């Protein structure tokens, strides 16, 4: 998961740098549809898993960095819980296995 958060920081670092001389945000093209933070998180994480930088940056632009971070965290929690139930293991065991960490 550190890869996802590293990409999140990198993507939003570029967004922060895109400011005019007056300190105003750079203009962006109008969005066709509004996305909620969970849609953004799902699109962001799936793009990251598929190593699709274009989709990753698009999803990151849908919501604020804070909202995206919350959504990614919520998605991670739900995924670990679902896998733990499926495997009949504890969430801690599943999380450590996914990250390649030794058993606690």
Tab-separated table of C-alpha atoms in Angstrom, residues 34-85:
chain	number	residue	atom	x	y	z
A	34	UNK	CA	-19.212	14.761	-10.111
A	35	UNK	CA	-17.621	11.821	-8.353
A	36	UNK	CA	-17.777	10.953	-4.697
A	37	UNK	CA	-14.742	9.975	-2.671
A	38	UNK	CA	-15.490	6.255	-2.850
A	39	UNK	CA	-15.736	6.318	-6.651
A	40	UNK	CA	-12.467	8.223	-6.738
A	41	UNK	CA	-10.791	5.771	-4.359
A	42	UNK	CA	-11.979	2.733	-6.332
A	43	UNK	CA	-10.782	4.228	-9.615
A	44	UNK	CA	-7.492	5.363	-8.065
A	45	UNK	CA	-6.638	2.029	-6.463
A	46	UNK	CA	-7.629	-0.027	-9.500
A	47	UNK	CA	-5.545	2.267	-11.750
A	48	UNK	CA	-2.616	1.878	-9.365
A	49	UNK	CA	-2.989	-1.913	-9.394
A	50	UNK	CA	-3.009	-1.855	-13.205
A	51	UNK	CA	-0.125	0.671	-13.328
A	52	UNK	CA	-2.254	3.086	-15.400
A	53	UNK	CA	-0.791	6.519	-14.644
A	54	UNK	CA	-3.309	8.395	-16.797
A	55	UNK	CA	-6.344	6.912	-15.006
A	56	UNK	CA	-4.587	7.335	-11.661
A	57	UNK	CA	-4.112	11.074	-12.234
A	58	UNK	CA	-7.669	11.448	-13.528
A	59	UNK	CA	-9.152	9.795	-10.435
A	60	UNK	CA	-6.903	11.859	-8.157
A	61	UNK	CA	-8.379	15.025	-9.656
A	62	UNK	CA	-11.965	14.058	-8.804
A	63	UNK	CA	-11.770	14.869	-5.081
A	64	UNK	CA	-9.470	16.632	-2.633
A	65	UNK	CA	-6.286	14.838	-1.518
A	66	UNK	CA	-7.745	14.425	1.973
A	67	UNK	CA	-10.958	12.874	0.650
A	68	UNK	CA	-9.015	10.543	-1.633
A	69	UNK	CA	-6.765	9.470	1.238
A	70	UNK	CA	-9.821	8.733	3.386
A	71	UNK	CA	-11.435	6.773	0.549
A	72	UNK	CA	-8.298	4.725	-0.110
A	73	UNK	CA	-8.017	3.964	3.610
A	74	UNK	CA	-11.679	2.906	3.773
A	75	UNK	CA	-11.228	0.697	0.707
A	76	UNK	CA	-8.150	-0.934	2.255
A	77	UNK	CA	-10.019	-1.640	5.501
A	78	UNK	CA	-12.999	-3.130	3.686
A	79	UNK	CA	-10.742	-5.252	1.452
A	80	UNK	CA	-8.797	-6.640	4.413
A	81	UNK	CA	-12.025	-7.438	6.279
A	82	UNK	CA	-13.509	-9.187	3.221
A	83	UNK	CA	-10.348	-11.244	2.663
A	84	UNK	CA	-10.128	-12.121	6.349
A	85	UNK	CA	-13.691	-13.456	6.287
